[in-house]
XYZ file of C-alpha atoms in Angstrom:
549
model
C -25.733 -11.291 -23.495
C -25.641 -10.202 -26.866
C -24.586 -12.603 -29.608
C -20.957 -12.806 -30.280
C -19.787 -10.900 -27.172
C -18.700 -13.725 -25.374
C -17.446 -17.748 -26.654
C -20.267 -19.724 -25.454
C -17.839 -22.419 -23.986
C -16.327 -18.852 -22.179
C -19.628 -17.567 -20.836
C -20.337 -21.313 -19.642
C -17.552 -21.671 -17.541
C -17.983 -17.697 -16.118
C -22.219 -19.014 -15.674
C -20.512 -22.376 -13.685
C -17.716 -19.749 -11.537
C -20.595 -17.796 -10.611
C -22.921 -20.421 -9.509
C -19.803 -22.153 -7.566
C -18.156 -19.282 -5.577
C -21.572 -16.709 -5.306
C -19.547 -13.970 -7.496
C -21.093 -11.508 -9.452
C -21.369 -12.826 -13.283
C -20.371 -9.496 -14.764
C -17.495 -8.826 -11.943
C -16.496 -12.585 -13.478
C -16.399 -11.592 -16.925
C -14.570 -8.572 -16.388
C -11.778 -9.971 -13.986
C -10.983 -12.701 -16.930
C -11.234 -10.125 -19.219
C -13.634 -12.206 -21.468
C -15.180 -8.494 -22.382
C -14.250 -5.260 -22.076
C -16.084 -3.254 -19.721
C -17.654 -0.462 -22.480
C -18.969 -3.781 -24.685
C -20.099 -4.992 -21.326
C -22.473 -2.289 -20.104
C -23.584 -1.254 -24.040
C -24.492 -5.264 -24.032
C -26.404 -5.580 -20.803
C -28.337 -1.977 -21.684
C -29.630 -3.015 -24.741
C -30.613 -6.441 -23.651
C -32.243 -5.027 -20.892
C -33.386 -1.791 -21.953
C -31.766 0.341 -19.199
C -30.556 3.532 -19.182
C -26.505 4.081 -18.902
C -25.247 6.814 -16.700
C -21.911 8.523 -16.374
C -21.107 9.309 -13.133
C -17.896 11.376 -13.432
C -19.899 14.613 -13.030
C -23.113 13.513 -11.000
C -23.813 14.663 -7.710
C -25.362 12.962 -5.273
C -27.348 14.669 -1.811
C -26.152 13.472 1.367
C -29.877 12.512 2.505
C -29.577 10.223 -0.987
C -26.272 8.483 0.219
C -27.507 7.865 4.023
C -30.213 5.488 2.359
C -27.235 2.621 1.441
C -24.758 2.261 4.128
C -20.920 3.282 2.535
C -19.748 -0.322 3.076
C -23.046 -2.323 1.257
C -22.479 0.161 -1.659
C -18.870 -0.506 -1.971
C -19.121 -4.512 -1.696
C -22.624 -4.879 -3.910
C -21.202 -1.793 -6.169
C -23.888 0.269 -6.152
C -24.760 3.778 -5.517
C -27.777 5.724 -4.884
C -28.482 8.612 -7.217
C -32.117 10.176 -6.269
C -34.543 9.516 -4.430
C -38.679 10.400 -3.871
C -40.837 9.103 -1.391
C -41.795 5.983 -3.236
C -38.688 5.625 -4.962
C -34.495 5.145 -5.205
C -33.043 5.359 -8.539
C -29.638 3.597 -7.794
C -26.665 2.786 -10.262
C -25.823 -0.761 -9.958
C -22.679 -2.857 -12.242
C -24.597 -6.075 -12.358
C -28.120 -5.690 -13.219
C -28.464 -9.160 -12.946
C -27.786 -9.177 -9.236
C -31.265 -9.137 -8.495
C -30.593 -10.448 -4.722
C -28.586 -7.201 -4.361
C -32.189 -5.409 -5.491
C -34.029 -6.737 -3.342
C -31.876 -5.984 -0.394
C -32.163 -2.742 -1.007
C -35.255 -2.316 -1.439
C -36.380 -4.509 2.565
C -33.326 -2.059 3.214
C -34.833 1.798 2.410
C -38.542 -0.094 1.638
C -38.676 1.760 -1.324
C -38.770 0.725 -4.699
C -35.549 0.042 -6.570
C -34.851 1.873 -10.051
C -31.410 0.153 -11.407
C -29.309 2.501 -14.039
C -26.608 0.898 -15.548
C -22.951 2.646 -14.869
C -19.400 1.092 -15.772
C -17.907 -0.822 -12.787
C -15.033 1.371 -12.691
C -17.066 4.589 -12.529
C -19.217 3.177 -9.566
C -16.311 1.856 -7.465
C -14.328 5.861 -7.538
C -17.791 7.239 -7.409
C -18.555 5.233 -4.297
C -15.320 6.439 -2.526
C -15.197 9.889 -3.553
C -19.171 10.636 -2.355
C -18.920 8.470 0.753
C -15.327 9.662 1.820
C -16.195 13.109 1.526
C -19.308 12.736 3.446
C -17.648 11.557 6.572
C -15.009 13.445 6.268
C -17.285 16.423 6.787
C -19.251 14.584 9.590
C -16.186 14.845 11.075
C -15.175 18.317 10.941
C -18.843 18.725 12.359
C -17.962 16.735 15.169
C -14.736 18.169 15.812
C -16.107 21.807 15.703
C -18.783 20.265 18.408
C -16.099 18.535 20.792
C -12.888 20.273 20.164
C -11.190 17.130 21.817
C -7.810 17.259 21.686
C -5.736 13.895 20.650
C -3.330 14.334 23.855
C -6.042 14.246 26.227
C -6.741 11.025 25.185
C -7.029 7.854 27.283
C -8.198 4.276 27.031
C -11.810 4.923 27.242
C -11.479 7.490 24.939
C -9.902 5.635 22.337
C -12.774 2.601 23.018
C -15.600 4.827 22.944
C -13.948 6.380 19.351
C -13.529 3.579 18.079
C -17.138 1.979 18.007
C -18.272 5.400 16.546
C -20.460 4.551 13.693
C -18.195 7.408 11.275
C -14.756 5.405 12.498
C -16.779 2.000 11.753
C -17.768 3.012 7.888
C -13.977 4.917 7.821
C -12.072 1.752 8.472
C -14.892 -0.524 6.284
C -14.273 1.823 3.500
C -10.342 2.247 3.541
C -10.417 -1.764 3.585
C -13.299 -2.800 1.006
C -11.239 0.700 -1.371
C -8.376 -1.328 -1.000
C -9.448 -5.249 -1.743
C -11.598 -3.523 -4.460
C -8.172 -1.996 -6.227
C -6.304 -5.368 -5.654
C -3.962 -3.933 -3.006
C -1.367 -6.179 -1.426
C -1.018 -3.399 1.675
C -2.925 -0.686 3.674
C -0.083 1.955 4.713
C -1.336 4.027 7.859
C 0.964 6.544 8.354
C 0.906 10.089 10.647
C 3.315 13.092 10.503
C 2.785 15.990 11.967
C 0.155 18.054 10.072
C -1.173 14.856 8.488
C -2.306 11.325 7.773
C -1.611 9.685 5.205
C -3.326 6.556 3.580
C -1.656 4.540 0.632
C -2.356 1.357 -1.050
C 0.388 -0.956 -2.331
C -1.059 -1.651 -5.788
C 0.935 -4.166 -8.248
C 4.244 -3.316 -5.713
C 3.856 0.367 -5.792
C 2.759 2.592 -3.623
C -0.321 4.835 -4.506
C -1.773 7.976 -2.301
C -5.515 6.982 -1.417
C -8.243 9.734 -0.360
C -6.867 10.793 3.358
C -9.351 11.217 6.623
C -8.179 14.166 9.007
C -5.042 13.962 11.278
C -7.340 14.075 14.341
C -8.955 10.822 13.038
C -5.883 8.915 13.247
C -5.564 7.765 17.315
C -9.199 6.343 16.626
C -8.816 4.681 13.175
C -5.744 2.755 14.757
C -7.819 1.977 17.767
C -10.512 0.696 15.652
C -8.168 -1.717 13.326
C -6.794 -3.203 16.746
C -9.734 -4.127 18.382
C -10.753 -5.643 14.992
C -7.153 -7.292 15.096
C -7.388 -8.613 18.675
C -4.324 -6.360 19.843
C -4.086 -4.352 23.309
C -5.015 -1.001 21.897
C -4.001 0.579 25.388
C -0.089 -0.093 24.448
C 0.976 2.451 22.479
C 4.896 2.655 22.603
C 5.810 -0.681 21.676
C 5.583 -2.669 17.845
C 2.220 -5.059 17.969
C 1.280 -7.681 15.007
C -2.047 -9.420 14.975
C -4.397 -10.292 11.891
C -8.072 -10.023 11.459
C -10.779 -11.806 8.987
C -12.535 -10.605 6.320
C -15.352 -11.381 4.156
C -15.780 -9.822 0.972
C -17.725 -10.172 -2.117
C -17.864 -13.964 -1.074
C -14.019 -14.043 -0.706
C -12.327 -15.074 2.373
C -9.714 -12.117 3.072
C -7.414 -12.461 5.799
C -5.036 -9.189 7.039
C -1.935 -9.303 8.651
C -1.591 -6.102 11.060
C 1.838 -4.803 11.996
C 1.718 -1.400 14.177
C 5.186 0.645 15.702
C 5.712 3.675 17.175
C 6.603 6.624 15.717
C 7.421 10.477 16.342
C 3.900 11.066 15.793
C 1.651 8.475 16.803
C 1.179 5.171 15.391
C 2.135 4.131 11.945
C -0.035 0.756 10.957
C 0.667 -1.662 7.815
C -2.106 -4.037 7.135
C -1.312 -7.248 4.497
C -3.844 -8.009 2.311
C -4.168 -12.106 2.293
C -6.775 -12.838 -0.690
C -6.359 -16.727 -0.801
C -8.458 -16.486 -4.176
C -5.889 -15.097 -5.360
C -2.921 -16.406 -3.761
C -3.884 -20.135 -4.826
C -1.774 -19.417 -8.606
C -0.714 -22.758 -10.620
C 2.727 -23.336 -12.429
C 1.160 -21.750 -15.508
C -0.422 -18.967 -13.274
C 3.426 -17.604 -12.704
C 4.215 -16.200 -15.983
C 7.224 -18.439 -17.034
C 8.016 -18.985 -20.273
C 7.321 -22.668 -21.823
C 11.572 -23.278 -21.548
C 11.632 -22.216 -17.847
C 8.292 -24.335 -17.175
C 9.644 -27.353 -18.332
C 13.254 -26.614 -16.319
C 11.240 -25.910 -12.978
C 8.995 -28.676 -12.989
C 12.458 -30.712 -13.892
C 13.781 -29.726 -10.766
C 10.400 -29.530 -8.311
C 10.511 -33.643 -9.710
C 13.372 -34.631 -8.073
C 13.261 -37.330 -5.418
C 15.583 -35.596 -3.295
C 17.896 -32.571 -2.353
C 17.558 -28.732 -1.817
C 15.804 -26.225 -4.224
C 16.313 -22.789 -3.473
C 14.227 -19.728 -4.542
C 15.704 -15.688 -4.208
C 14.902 -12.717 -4.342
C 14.030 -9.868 -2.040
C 10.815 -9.282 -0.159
C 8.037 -8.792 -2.223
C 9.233 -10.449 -5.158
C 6.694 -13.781 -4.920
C 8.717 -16.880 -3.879
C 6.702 -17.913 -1.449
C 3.702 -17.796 -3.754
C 5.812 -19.988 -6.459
C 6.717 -22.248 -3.319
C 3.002 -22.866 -3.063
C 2.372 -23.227 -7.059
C 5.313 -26.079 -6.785
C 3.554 -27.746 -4.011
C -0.016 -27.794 -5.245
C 1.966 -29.237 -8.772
C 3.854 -31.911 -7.003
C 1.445 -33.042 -4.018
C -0.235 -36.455 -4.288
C -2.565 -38.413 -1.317
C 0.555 -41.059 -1.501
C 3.411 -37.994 -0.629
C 3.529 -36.396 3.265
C 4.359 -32.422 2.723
C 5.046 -30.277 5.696
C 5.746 -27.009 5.625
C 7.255 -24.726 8.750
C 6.541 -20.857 7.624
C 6.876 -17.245 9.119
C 3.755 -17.014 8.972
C 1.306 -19.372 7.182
C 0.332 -17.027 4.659
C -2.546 -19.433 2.779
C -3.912 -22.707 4.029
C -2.995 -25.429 0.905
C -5.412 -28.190 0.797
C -3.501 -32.172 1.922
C -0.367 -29.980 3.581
C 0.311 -30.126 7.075
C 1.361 -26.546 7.795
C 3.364 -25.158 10.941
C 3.962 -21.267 12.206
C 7.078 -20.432 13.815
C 6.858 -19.108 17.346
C 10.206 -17.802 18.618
C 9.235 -16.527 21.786
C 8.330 -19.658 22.875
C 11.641 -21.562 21.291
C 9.676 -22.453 18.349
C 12.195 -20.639 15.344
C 12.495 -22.428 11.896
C 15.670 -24.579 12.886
C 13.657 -26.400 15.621
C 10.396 -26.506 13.690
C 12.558 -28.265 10.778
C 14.349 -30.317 13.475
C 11.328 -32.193 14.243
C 9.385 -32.168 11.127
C 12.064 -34.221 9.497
C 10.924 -37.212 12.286
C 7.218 -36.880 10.708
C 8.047 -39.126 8.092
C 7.745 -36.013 5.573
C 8.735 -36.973 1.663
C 8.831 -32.990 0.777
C 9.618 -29.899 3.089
C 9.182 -26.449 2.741
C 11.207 -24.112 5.040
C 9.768 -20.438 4.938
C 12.944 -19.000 4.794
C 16.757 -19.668 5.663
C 17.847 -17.624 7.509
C 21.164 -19.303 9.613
C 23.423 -21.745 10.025
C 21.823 -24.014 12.316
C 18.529 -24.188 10.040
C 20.555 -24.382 6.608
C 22.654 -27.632 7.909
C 18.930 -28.751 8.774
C 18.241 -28.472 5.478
C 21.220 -29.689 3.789
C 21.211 -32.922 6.060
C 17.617 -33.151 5.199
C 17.745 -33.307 2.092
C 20.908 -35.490 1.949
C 18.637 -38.486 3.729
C 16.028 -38.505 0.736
C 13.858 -35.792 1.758
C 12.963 -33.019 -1.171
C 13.675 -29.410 0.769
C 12.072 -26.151 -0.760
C 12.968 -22.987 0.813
C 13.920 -19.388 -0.175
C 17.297 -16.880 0.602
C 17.567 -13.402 0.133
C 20.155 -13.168 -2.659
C 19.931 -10.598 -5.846
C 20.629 -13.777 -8.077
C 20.339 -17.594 -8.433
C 24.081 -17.753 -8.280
C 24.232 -16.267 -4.949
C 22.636 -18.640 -3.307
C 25.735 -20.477 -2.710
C 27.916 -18.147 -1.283
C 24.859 -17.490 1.218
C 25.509 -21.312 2.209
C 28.782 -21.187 2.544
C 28.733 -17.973 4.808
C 25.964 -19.449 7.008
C 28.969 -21.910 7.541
C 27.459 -24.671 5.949
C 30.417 -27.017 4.233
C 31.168 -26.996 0.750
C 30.794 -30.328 -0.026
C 27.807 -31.152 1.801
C 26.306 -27.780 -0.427
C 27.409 -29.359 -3.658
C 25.961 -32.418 -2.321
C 22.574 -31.507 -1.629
C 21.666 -28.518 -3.980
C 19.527 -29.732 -7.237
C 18.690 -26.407 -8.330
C 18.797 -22.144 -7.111
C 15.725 -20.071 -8.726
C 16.272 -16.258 -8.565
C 12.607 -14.351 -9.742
C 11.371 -10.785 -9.542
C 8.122 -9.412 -10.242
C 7.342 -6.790 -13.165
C 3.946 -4.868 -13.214
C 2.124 -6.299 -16.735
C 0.767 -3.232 -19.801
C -3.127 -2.842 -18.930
C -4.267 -4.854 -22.047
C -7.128 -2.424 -22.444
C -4.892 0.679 -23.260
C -1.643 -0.730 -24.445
C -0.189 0.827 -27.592
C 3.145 0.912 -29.011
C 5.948 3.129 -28.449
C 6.027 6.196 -31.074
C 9.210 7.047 -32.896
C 11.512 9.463 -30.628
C 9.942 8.612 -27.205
C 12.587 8.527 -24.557
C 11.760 4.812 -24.352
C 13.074 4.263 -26.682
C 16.695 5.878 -25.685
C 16.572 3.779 -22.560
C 16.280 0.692 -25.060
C 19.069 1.778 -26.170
C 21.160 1.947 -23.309
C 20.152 -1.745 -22.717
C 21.722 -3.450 -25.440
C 20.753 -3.788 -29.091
C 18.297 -6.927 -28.414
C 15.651 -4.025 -27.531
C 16.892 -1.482 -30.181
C 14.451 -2.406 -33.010
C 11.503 -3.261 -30.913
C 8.220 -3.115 -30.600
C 8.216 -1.619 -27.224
C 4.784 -0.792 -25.702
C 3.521 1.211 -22.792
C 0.026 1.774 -21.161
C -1.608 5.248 -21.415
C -3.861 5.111 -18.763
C -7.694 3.859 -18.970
C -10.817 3.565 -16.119
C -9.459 -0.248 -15.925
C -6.216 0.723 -14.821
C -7.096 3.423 -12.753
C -4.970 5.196 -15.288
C -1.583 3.614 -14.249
C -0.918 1.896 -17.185
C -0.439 -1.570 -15.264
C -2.552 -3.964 -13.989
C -1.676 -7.162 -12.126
C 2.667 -8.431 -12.290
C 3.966 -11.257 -13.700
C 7.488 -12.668 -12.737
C 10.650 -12.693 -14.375
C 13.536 -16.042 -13.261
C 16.526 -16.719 -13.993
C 17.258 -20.611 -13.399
C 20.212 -22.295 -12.197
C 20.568 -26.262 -12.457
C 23.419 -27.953 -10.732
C 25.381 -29.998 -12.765
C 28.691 -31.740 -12.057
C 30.414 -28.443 -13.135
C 28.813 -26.394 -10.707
C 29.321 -28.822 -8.071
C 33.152 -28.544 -8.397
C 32.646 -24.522 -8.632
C 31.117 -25.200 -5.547
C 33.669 -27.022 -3.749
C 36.516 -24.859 -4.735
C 34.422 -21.905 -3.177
C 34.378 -20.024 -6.260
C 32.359 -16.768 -6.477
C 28.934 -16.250 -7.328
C 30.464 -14.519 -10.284
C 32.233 -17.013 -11.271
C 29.400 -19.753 -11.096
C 27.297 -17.348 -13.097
C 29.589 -16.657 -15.716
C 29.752 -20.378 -16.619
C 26.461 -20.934 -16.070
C 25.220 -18.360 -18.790
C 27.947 -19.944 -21.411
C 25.584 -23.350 -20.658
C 22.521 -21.258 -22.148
C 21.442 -19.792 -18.717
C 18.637 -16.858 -19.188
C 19.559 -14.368 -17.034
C 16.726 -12.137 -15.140
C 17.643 -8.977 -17.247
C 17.224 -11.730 -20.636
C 14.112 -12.640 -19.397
C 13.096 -9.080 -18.664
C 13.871 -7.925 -22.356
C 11.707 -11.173 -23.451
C 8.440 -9.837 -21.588
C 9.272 -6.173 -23.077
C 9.710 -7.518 -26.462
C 6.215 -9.891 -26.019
C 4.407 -6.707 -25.240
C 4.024 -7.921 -21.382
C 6.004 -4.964 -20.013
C 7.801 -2.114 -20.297
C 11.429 -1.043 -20.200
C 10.468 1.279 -17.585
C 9.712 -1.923 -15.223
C 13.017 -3.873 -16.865
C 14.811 -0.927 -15.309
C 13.352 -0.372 -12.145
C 13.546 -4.049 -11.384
C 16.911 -5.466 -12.917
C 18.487 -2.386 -13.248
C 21.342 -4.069 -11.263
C 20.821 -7.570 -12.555
């Protein structure tokens, strides 16, 4: 590496990741953003003296690509470019992945020639060439067989779905989508189409889409890898599957229902790499640190987190458990389902259809001699006066509700029937959080004068109204979004004898906000303005997310 481009205390502890986990050293470098990819691949070329391709205009011959199978290019990130009969000139991201090299080369028995081409480029270059050619494999196939997707039965399906073009589709649609740090696969047919999209930093993006006619076998293919009965077709099926990529351990959550035409599938992306986030990891503000760690350090009572799906309690659930756990402390946890196995927790999975739901998973953990608890969700009476009761006999209860606010937590309670007394009682603490996607810090600039951003500002209050506002414009490491990765917003709610009384005169959530901010609460929409201010978002996200905060 060239002098100066990286701390030598940074590039040691990227040289120690690497040797731990098996990653690729540049994919390390990149993901902490110790370098920036351009500095990267000008570093490695002239330390290495190789040449640096661009790739957004290159062509590549099908007889090149059918040397590297679709799914070792997309995993290794590489990508053959030419080929004679002695030799394959193939762009690579790491050149000094030389196990990668010499795969290749016991792989084609031809000689390897490494270029050097920007990560980014590689990884669309990969999908586009690849895609494309089995995409026209299949027309070729379909012109051959003309099979129509009503005549088609069991065997069918089976015999589709170990094709080798169905195999690589499905490999490719997954590795594309753990590659762009999806959180979901979206499967979806309508009538003239399929459509494939990617959940990427909680919105949903259009990927490259494989022919309607495709779509009975790529679903038949994704549930024999997900152990589910691909013969039923009319009724919702969930199952999961295992993957292994770049030497991460990726576990998918399947979820397939019916539809008016055919078979829509969701697939959840579980990376635990990437799941395993500390206190610090969450994106709270020194303040709000010190409050929640406050509250995750009491001995007893209930600590609620809210928000709506998708907005990351249960991954700040796991942050507060890895923060408080200790060899001398039991922890049990009874989820819906175990998302990510946590090291010293003993971890249950509700089963309802055998009587296993989270009231009676809580009503025997709490005679396992547990010292903390964390319910998945609460979602009725019986398991909320679990929980309160629980936490009443010196047990610490974490759990979440879906509430828009930390105030509303209560009048959840109190509708689930659960007294107000024994509420007041038992709650130490409600957490409301939301997630906001974060600027790409490669191409974030500020806001120029007489941008409509600046109007919407505006509209938000005069906190905002001098700035500096910032926005991304798009670059190869955001895949020209603007965003990459989310950090959360909270809005924390201690109770203190005040709010206990609120509580047992059943006043509104309103009304138990209201006092609560004249105490020096932030709200989520203060917090919000905070990260817009800091340069971590952009009002754009402050609207979209606490628009009704």
């Amino acid at each position: 590496m060239s002098s100066g481009l990286v701390a030598d205390e940074a590039l040691q502890a990227a040289v120690a990741e690497q040797q731990s986990t098996g990653k690729r050293l540049v994919e390390i470098l990149l993901s902490r953003r110790l370098v920036a990819e351009p500095a990267l691949v000008r570093a490695l070329s002239e330390m290495l003296g190789l040449e640096v391709v661009s790739l957004a205009q290159s062509d590549v011959k099908p007889e090149v690509l059918a040397r590297i199978p679709s799914e070792l290019a997309l995993t290794r990130q590489v990508l053959p470019l030419a080929a004679t009969e002695k030799c394959l000139t193939v762009a690579v991201a790491d050149p000094l992945d030389l196990a990668t090299q010499d795969d290749l080369q016991m792989l084609t028995g031809l000689a390897i020639r490494p270029v050097l081409a920007p990560p980014s480029e590689i990884r669309r270059a990969t999908e586009r060439f690849y895609l494309a050619r089995m995409l026209q494999d299949s027309e070729s196939q379909e012109a051959r067989d003309g099979a129509g997707e009503e005549a088609l039965d069991v065997a069918d399906l089976q015999k589709m779905a170990q094709e080798e073009l169905i195999i690589q589709l499905v490999n490719l649609i997954l590795n594309q989508a753990i590659q762009d740090r999806a959180s979901d696969i979206h499967v979806e047919p309508f009538e003239r189409e399929l459509r494939v999209r990617y959940r990427i930093d909680g919105i949903l993006h259009d990927a490259q889409t494989p022919p309607k006619r495709l779509h009975p076998a790529i679903v038949s293919r994704i549930k024999i890898l997900s152990d589910m009965n691909i013969a039923e077709r009319r009724l919702p099926q969930d199952g999961r599957m295992r993957l292994q990529s770049a030497g991460r351990q990726i576990d998918v959550r399947v979820s397939t229902i019916p539809s008016l035409y055919g078979e829509s599938v969701v697939m959840r992306i579980l990376d635990r790499s990437s799941a395993m986030l500390t206190l610090e990891d969450l994106g709270m503000r020194s303040d709000a640190l010190t409050r929640f760690r406050h509250l995750i350090g009491s001995p007893n009572g209930i600590i609620l987190v809210t928000g709506p799906t998708g907005s990351g309690k249960t991954t700040s659930l796991y942050a507060a458990l890895q923060e408080i756990y200790s060899p001398e402390r039991k922890i049990i946890t009874v989820e819906d389902p175990v998302e990510y196995q946590l090291n010293g927790v003993t971890q249950m999975q509700v089963h309802p259809q055998i009587g296993l739901t989270f009231a009676n998973g809580l009503r025997h953990i709490v005679r396992q001699d547990p010292d903390v608890i964390m319910v998945g969700e609460i979602r009725d009476g019986e398991t909320a006066d679990i929980a309160i009761h629980a936490a009443l006999t010196g047990h610490l209860v974490l759990s979440t509700l879906h509430t828009n606010d930390a105030a509303g937590a209560v009048g959840r309670l109190l509708d689930m029937g659960a007294e107000p007394f024994l509420v007041a009682s038992s709650l130490v603490g409600s957490i409301a959080q939301r997630l906001v996607r974060v600027i790409c810090p490669r191409c974030r600039v500020s806001v120029p004068a007489g941008h409509e951003m600046w109007a919407q500002a505006a509209i938000l209050g005069p906190e905002l109204a001098t700035g500096p506002l910032y926005y991304g414009t798009g670059c190869e490491d955001c895949r020209q979004f603007g965003y990459r990765g989310r950090s959360a917003i909270f809005e924390f709610l201690p109770v203190d004898e005040a709010v206990q009384q609120l509580i047992m005169q059943r006043s509104s959530a309103s009304e138990i906000r209201n006092y609560a901010v004249t105490q020096g609460m932030t709200t989520l929409l203060a917090d919000a303005k905070r990260k817009v201010l800091d340069g971590t978002t952009t009002v754009s996200e402050l609207l979209r997310v606490c628009q009704r905060s």
